[in-house]
Structures are given as structure tokens and as C-alpha cells.
Short mmCIF file of C-alpha atoms and ligand atoms in Angstrom, two decimals:
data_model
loop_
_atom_site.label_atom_id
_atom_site.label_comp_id
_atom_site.label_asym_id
_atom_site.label_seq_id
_atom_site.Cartn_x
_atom_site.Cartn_y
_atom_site.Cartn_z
CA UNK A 14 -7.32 39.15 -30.43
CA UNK A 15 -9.98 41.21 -31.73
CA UNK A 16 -9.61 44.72 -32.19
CA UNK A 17 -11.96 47.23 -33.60
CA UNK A 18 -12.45 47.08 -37.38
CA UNK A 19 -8.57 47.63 -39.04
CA UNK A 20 -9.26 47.37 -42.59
CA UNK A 21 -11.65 49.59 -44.12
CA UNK A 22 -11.40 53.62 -45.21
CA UNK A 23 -8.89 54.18 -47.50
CA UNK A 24 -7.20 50.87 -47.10
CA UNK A 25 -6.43 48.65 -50.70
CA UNK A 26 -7.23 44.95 -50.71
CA UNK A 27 -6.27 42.60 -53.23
CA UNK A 28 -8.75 39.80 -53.19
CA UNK A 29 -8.42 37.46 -55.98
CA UNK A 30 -11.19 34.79 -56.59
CA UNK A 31 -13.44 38.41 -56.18
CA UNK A 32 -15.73 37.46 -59.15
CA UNK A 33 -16.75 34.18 -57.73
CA UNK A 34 -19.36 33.69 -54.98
CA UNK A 35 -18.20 34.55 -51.86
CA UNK A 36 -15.45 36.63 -53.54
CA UNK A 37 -18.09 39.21 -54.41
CA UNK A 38 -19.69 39.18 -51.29
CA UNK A 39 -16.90 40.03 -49.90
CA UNK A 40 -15.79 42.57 -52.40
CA UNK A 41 -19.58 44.14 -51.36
CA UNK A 42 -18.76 44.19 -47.71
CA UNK A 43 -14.97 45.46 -48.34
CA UNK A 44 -16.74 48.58 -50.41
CA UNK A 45 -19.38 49.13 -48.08
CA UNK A 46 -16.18 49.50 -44.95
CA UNK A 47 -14.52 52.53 -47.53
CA UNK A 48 -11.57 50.21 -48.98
CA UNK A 49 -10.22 50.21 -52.36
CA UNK A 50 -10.88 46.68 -53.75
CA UNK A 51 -8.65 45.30 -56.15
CA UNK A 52 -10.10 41.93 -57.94
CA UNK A 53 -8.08 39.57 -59.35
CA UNK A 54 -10.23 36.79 -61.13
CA UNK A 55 -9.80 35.14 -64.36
CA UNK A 56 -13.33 33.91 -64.36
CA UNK A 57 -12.84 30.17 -64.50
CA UNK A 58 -15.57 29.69 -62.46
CA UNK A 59 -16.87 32.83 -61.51
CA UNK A 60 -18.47 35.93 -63.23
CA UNK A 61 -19.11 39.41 -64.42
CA UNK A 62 -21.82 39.30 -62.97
CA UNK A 63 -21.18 38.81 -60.19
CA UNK A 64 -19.63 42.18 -59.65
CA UNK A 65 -21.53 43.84 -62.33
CA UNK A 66 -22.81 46.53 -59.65
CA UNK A 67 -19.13 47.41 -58.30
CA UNK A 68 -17.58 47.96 -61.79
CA UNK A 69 -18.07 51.64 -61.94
CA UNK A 70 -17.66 52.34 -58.66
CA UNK A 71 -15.00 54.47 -57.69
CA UNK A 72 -13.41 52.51 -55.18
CA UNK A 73 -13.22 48.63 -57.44
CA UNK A 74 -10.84 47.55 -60.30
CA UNK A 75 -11.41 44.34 -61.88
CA UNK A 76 -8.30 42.92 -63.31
CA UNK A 77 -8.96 39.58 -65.25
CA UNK A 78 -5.97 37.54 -64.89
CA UNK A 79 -4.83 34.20 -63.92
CA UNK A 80 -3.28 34.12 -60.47
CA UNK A 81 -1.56 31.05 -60.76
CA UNK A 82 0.93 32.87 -63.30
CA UNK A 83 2.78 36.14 -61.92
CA UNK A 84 0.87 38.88 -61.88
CA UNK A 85 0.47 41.44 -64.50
CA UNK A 86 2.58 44.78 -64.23
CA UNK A 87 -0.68 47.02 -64.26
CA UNK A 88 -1.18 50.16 -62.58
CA UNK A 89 -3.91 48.39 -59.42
CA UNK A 90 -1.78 45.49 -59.17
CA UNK A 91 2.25 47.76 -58.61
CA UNK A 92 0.84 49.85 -55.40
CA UNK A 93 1.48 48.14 -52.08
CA UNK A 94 -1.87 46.97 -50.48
CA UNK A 95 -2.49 47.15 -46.98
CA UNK A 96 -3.71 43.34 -47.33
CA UNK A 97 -4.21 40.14 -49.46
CA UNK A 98 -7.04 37.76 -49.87
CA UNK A 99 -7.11 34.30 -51.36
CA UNK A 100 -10.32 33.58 -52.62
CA UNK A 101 -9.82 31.97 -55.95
CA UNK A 102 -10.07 28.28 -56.37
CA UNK A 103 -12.57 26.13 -58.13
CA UNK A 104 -14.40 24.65 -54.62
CA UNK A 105 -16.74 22.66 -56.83
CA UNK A 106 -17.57 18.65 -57.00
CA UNK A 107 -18.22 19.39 -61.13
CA UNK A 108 -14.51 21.69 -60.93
CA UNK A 109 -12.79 18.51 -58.42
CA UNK A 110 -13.07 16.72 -61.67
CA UNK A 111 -12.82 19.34 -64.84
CA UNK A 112 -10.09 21.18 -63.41
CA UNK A 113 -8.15 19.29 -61.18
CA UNK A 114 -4.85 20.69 -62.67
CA UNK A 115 -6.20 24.62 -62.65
CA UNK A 116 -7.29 23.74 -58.79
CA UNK A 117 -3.23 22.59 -57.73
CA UNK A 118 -1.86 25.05 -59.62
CA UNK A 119 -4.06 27.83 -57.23
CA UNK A 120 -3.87 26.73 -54.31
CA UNK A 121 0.09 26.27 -54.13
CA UNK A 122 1.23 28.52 -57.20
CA UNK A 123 -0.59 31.13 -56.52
CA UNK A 124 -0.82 31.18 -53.02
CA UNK A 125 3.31 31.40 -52.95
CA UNK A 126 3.24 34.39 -54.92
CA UNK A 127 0.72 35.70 -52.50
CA UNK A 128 2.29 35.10 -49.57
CA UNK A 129 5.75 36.83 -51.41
CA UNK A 130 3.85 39.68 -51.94
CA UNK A 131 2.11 39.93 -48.45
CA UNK A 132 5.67 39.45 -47.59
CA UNK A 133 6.71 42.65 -49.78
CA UNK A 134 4.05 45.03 -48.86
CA UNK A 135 3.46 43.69 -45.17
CA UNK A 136 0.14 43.53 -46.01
CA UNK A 137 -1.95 40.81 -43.98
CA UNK A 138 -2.51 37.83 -45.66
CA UNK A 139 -5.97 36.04 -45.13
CA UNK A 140 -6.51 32.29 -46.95
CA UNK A 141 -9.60 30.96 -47.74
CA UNK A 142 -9.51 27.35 -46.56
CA UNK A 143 -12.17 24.32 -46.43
CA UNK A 144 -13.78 21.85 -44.30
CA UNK A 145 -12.13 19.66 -46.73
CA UNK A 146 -8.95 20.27 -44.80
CA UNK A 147 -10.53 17.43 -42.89
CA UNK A 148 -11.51 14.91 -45.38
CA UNK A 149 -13.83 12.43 -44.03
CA UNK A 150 -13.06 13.31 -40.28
CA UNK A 151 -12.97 10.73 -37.81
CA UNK A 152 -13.99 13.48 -35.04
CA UNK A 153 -17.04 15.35 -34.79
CA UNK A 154 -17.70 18.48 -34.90
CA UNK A 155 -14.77 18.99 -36.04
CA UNK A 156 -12.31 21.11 -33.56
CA UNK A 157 -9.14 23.10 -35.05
CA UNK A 158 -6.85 20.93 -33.37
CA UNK A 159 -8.10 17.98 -35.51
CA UNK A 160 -5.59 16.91 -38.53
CA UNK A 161 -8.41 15.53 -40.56
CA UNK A 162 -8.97 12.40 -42.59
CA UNK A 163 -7.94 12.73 -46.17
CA UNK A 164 -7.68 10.60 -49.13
CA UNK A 165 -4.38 11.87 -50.67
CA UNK A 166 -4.86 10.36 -54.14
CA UNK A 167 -8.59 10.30 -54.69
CA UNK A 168 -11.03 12.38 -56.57
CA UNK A 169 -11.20 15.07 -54.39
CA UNK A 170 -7.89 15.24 -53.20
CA UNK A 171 -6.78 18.26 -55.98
CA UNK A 172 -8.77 20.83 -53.55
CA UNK A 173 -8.33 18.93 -50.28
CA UNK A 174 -4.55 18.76 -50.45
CA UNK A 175 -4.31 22.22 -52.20
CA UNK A 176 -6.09 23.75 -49.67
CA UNK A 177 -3.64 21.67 -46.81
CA UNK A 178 -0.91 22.87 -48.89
CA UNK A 179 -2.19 26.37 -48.89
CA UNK A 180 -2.48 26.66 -45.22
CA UNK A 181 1.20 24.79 -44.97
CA UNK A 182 2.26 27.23 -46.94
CA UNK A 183 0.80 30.33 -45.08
CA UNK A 184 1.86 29.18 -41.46
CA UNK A 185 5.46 28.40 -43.33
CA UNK A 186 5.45 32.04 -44.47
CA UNK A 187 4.37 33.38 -40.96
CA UNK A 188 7.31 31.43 -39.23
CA UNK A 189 10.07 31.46 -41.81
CA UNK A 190 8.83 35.22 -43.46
CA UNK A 191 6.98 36.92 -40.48
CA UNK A 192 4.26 37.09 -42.15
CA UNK A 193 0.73 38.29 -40.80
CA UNK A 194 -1.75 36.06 -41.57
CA UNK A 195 -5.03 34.31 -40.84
CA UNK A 196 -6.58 31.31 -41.77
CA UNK A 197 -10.37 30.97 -42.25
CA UNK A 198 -11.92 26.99 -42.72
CA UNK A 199 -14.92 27.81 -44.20
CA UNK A 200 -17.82 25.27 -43.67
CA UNK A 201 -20.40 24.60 -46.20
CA UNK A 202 -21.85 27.91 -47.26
CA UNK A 203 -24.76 29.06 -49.66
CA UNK A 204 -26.58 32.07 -51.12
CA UNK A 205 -27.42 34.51 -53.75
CA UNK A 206 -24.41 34.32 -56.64
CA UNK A 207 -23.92 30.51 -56.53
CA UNK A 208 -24.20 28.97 -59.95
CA UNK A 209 -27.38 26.85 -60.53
CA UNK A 210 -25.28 24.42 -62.38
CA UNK A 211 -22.08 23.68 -59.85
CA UNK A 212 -22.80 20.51 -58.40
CA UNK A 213 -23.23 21.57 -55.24
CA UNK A 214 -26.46 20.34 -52.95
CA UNK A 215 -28.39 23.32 -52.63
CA UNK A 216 -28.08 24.94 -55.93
CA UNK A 217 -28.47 21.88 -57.14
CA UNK A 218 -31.60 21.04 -54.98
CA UNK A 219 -33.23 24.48 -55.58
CA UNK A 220 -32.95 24.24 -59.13
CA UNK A 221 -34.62 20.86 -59.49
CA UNK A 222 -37.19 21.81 -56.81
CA UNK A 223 -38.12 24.85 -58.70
CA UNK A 224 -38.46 22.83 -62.24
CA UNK A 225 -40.58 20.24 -60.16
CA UNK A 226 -37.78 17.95 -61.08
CA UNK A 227 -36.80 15.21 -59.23
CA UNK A 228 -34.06 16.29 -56.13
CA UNK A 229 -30.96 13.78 -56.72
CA UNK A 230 -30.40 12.98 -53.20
CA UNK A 231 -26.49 11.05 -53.42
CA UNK A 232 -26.06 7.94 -51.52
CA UNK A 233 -29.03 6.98 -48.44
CA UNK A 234 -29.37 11.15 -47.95
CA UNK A 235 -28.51 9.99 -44.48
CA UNK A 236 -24.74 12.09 -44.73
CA UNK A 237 -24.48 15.66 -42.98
CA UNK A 238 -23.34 19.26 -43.50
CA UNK A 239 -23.73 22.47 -41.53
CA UNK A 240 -24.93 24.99 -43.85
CA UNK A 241 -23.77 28.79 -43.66
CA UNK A 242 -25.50 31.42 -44.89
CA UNK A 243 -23.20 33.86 -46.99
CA UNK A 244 -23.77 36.63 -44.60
CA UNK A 245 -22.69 34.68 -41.70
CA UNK A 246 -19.34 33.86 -43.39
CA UNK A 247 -18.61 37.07 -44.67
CA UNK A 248 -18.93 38.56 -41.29
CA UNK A 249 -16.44 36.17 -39.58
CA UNK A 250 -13.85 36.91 -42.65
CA UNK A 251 -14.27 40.21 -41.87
CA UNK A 252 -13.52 39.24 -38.04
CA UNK A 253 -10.57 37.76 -38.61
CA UNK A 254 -9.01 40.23 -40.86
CA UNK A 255 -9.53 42.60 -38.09
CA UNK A 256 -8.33 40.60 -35.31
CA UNK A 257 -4.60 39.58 -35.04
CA UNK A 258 -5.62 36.14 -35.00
CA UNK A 259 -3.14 33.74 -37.07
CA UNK A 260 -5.96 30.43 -37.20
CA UNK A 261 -6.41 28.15 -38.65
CA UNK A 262 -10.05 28.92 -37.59
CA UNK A 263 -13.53 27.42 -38.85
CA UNK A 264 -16.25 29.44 -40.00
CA UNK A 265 -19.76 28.19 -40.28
CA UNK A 266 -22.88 27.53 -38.18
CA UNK A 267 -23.97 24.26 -36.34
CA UNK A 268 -27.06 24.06 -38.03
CA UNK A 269 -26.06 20.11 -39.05
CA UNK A 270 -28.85 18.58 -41.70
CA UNK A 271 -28.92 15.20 -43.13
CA UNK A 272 -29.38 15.64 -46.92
CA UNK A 273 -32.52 14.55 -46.99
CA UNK A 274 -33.91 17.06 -44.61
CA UNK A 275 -31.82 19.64 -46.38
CA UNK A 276 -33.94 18.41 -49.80
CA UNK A 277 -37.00 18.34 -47.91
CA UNK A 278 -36.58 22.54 -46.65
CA UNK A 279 -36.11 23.17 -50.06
CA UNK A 280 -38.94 21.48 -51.60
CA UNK A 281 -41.32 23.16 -49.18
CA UNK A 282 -39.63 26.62 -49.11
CA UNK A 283 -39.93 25.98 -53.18
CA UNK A 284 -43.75 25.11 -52.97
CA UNK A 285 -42.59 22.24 -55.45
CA UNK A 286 -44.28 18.67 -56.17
CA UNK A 287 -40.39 17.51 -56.11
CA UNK A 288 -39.95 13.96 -54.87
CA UNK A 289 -36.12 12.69 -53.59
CA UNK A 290 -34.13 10.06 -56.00
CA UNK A 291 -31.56 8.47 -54.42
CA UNK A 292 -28.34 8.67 -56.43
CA UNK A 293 -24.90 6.69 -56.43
CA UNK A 294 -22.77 8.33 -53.49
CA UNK A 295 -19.69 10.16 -54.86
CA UNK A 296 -16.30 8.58 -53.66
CA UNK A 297 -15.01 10.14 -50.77
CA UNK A 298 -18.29 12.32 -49.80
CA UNK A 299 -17.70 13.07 -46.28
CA UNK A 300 -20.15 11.02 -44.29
CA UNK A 301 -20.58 14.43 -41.45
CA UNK A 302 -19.59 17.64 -41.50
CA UNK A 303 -20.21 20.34 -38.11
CA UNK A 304 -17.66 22.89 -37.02
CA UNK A 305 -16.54 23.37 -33.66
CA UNK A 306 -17.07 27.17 -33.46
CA UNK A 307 -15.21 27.77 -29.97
CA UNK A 308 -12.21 29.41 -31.16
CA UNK A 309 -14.24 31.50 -33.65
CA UNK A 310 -16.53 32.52 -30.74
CA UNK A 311 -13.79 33.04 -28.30
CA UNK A 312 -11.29 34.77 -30.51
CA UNK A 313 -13.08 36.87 -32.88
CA UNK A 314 -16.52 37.43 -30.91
CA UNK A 315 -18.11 35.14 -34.14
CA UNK A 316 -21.81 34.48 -33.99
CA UNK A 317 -23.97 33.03 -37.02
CA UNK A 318 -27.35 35.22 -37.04
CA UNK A 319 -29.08 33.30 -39.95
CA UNK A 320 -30.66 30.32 -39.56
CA UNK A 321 -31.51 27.96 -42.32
CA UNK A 322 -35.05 28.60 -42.76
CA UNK A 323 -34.46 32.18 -43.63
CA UNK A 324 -31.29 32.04 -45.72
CA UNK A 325 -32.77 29.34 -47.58
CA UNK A 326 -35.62 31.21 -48.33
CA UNK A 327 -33.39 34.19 -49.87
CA UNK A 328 -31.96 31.67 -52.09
CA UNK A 329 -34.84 30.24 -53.28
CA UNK A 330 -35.98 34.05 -54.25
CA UNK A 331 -32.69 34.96 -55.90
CA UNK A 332 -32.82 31.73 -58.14
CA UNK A 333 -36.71 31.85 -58.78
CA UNK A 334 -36.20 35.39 -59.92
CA UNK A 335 -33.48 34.12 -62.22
P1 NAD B 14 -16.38 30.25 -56.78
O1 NAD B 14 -16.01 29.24 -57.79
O2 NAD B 14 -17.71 30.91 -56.90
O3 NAD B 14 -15.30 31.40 -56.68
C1 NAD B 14 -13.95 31.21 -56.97
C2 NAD B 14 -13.47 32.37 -57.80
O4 NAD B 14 -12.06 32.21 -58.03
C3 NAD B 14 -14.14 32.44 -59.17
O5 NAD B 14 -14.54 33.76 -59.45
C4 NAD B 14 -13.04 31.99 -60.12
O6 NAD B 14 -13.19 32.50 -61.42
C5 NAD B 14 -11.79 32.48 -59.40
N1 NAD B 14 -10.57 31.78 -59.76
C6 NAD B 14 -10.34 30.45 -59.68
N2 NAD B 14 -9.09 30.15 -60.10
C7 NAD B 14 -8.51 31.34 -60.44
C8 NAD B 14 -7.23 31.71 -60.93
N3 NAD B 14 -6.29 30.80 -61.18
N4 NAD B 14 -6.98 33.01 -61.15
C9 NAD B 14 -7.92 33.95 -60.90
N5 NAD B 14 -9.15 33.67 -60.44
C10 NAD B 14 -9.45 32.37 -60.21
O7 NAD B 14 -16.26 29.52 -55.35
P2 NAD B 14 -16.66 30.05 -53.91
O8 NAD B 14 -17.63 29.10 -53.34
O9 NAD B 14 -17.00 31.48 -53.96
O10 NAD B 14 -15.29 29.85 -53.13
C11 NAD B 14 -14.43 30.93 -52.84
C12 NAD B 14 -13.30 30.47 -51.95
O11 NAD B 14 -13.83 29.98 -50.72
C13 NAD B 14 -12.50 29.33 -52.56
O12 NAD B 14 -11.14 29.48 -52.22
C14 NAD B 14 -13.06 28.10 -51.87
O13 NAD B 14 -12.13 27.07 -51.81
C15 NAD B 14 -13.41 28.65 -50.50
N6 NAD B 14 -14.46 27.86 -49.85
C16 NAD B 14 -15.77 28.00 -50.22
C17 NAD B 14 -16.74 27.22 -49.59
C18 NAD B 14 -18.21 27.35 -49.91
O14 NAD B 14 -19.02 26.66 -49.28
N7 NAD B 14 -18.63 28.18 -50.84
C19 NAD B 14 -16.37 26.31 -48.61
C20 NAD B 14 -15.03 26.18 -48.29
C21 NAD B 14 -14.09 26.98 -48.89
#
């Protein structure tokens, strides 16, 4: 159910993965509501950066730890908070295969500790899970109800089964714990913040396009994803912390693009001479990718307000002026 916004003035969130992208969107949007953010990030994959702006603000304390291993007995980290987010995990193709270990360890260490601590300070729990929850699905778009298609022992499968492990773990702490949670599956999302360098299509894309490099298209470019823009997923995390909602429950857009379209936006939004190579296809790449955004319509009032055109176009910007 959605209720009016819950989490805001005065209110101290714990949001680990904060100094990544969407983490320190987030962290932004948490800030602008009047909450005291507490980041937890060890910067594996994020940034300073990334939260340079928030660092002397009144209201944000960066703690740089790992949150795999218990947590540090510092002053931000021993008050209760009124609720937890899990946003760290490497989410990157280049990180499924550099840091497969660091990936396990985060998505089923950590998120235990979490959930113990959620537990401890009835604070409400919210997990950051993936579109990879579904593998290669089987059904498209892709409803809530559907248990998904994954490889359990191939190169992705560190983040896919961490992430099914994570939300295991969170409805297993709701029914054995009473804890209150809610589980967000975030769909393909992009903006401002992501790094150039992650392996990741558009980053990826915008980069070359902007060097007049050739775009490295994988496989026939034929595959599809949905893309979000970061606002748009921000504002349905927000949703669901808010609501009472337990999810799981996808977060995206339907704005489905084959990969070659997707290369072609950019290019033109780029004004770049870039051509399209066709690449080897990685193993496992899902072949289509679209949320079913009922339940996120019908139980948090969820409504993506940025098309493609127009969020692309911001992220061209940020990286040209980079
Ligand atoms: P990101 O790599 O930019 O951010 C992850 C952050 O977590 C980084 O700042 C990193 O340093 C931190 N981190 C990782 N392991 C840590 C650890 N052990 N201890 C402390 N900090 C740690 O990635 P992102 O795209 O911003 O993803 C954020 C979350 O959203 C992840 O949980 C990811 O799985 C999820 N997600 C993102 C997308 C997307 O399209 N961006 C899609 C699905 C799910």
C-alpha cells in the first residue's frame, strides 16, 4: 500500500553501496527529503566522487568500509536507523568476471548482517535486486510471478544467484524474523555517475561514440533491454520505501531497444561519425529484457516520466563534459 512519504525529516538511513551510481542518487534524493544519510561503501567500484557534493553536508557521513565483514563500531554506524538499504554490489559484466568472489560475499554476507540489523533496530529493510533474477527468461516482459531462467554455474551466475540469494534471504527474514522489507528488481538503468569504463552498453556506447570510435555492438545487436533513466528508478525506490509493500517488485520503463537501435540513438544524440562492429556475444547475455510494470503501477502509483531520447541526451552531456 502506498502511503504518503514515511522516510524523510529527521529519519537515519543506512544505505551502503551509497558511493556507487545509483547509490548516490539516491543518497541525493534521501538529503533532499531531510534524512540523515549514513553511507557505507568501500569503493570497489564506486567513488568519491560520486558524493563529493554531500560530504560536508550536515546531514551525510561517509564511512568507507567493507560490508561484507561486520561493521565497524563507529559513532554513525551504533545509533539505530529508522531503515536499511542494500545498494552495494559490483552489477558490472567487467566486475561478473574480476570480482566474482567480492560479488557472493555481498550479496549473501552482507545482506545477513543487514537483515540482523534491520532486525535489531526495526528499521525497514529495502534490497536492491536485478533483472538478472531472471536470467535469460523464457517469458516476456517479464511479470513478478516469473521464477526466471538462470544459469547456476556460468559466468554471470556470481550476481545472478547472489542477488536470488539476497532476495531468499530477505523474504526468509520477513517470515522467520518479521522483518519489514521490500524488494526492488531494478531493470537496466543509466545516467550521470556511471563509469565510462564498466562494460556496460551505454557507457560503453557513449564513450566510443564520442571518440568517433567504433560502437562494439555484441552478438547480431538484435538482443533487447528496457532502459531506465536514473530518475525514474530513484523515484520508484523511493515509492517503495514509503509504501508497506514487501515485493519483489520490478522497476524500470518499457521503453524495449534492440542494441543496435540503442547504438544508433547514441551515435546521433553524440553527433559522431561512429559506425557499429559486431562483437562475439558474451555467454549467457540475455537474449530480451522488458518489465512487467503492473504491480509497480498498481501498488506504489509508479510511472517512468523520462523517455529515452531525453535521458540519453543528459548522459551524453555529463560524459562529453567529462
Ligand atoms: P555501482 O558499482 O556503481 O555501485 C555499487 C556500489 O557498491 C559502489 O559504490 C561500490 O563501491 C559499493 N560496494 C560494492 N561492494 C561493496 C562492499 N562489499 N562494501 C561496501 N561497498 C561496496 O553499481 P550500480 O549500478 O549503482 O548498482 C547499485 C545497486 O543496484 C547494486 O546492488 C546493483 O546490483 C543494483 N542494480 C543496478 C542496476 C543498474 O542498471 N544500474 C540494475 C539492477 C540492479
Amino acid at each position: 500500500m502506498v502511503v504518503a512519504q514515511r522516510y524523510g525529516e529527521r529519519h537515519r538511513i543506512l544505505l551502503t553501496g551509497g558511493a556507487g551510481f545509483v547509490g548516490s542518487h539516491l543518497a541525493d534524493a534521501l538529503i533532499a527529503r531531510g534524512a540523515h544519510v549514513v553511507v557505507l561503501d568501500n569503493f570497489v567500484t564506486g567513488s568519491k566522487d560520486n558524493v563529493a557534493h554531500l560530504v560536508d553536508h550536515p546531514r551525510f557521513t561517509l564511512v568507507e568500509a567493507d560490508v561484507s565483514e561486520p561493521l565497524p563500531a563507529v559513532e554513525p554506524l551504533s545509533a539505530r536507523f529508522d531503515a536499511i538499504m542494500h545498494f552495494a554490489s559490483p552489477a558490472s559484466p567487467t566486475d561478473f568476471e574480476q570480482l566474482p568472489v567480492e560479488i557472493l560475499r555481498v550479496g549473501s554476507l552482507a545482506t545477513l548482517q543487514l537483515l540482523e540489523r534491520a532486525v535489531a533496530d526495526g528499521a525497514r529493510f529495502i534490497l536492491a535486486s536485478t533483472s538478472e533474477a531472471y536470467g535469460d527468461p523464457l517469458v516476456h516482459p517479464q511479470p513478478e510471478t516469473y521464477w526466471g531462467n538462470v544459469n547456476p554455474i556460468g559466468i554471470r551466475s556470481v550476481y545472478d544467484e547472489a542477488k536470488r540469494f539476497s532476495e531468499a534471504a530477505t523474504m526468509g527474514y520477513r517470515r522467520g524474523r518479521g522483518a519489514d522489507v521490500g524488494i526492488v528488481r531494478i531493470f537496466n538503468t543509466y545516467g550521470e555517475r556511471m563509469r565510462p569504463d564498466d562494460g556496460r552498453a551505454i557507457p560503453t556506447f557513449v564513450t566510443q561514440a564520442l571518440r568517433d570510435e567504433p560502437i562494439t555492438v555484441h552478438g547480431s545487436g538484435t538482443q533487447t533491454r528496457s532502459i531506465c533513466y536514473v530518475s525514474d528508478l530513484v523515484r520508484g525506490i523511493l515509492l517503495l520505501l514509503d509504501s508497506t509493500e514487501t515485493g519483489p517488485i520490478n522497476c524500470g520503463t518499457e521503453h524495449e531497444m534492440t542494441m543496435l537501435e540503442l547504438a544508433d540513438t547514441i551515435v546521433r544524440l553524440s553527433d559522431s561519425t561512429s559506425r557499429v562492429a559486431l562483437i562475439a556475444r558474451t555467454a549467457d547475455d540475455p537474449e530480451r529484457r522488458r518489465p512487467d510494470l503492473t504491480k509497480a503501477r498498481e501498488l506504489l502509483g509508479y510511472e517512468p516520466l523520462v523517455g529515452p531520447e531525453e535521458g540519453l541526451a543528459r548522459t551524453v552531456a555529463y560524459f562529453k563534459a567529462r
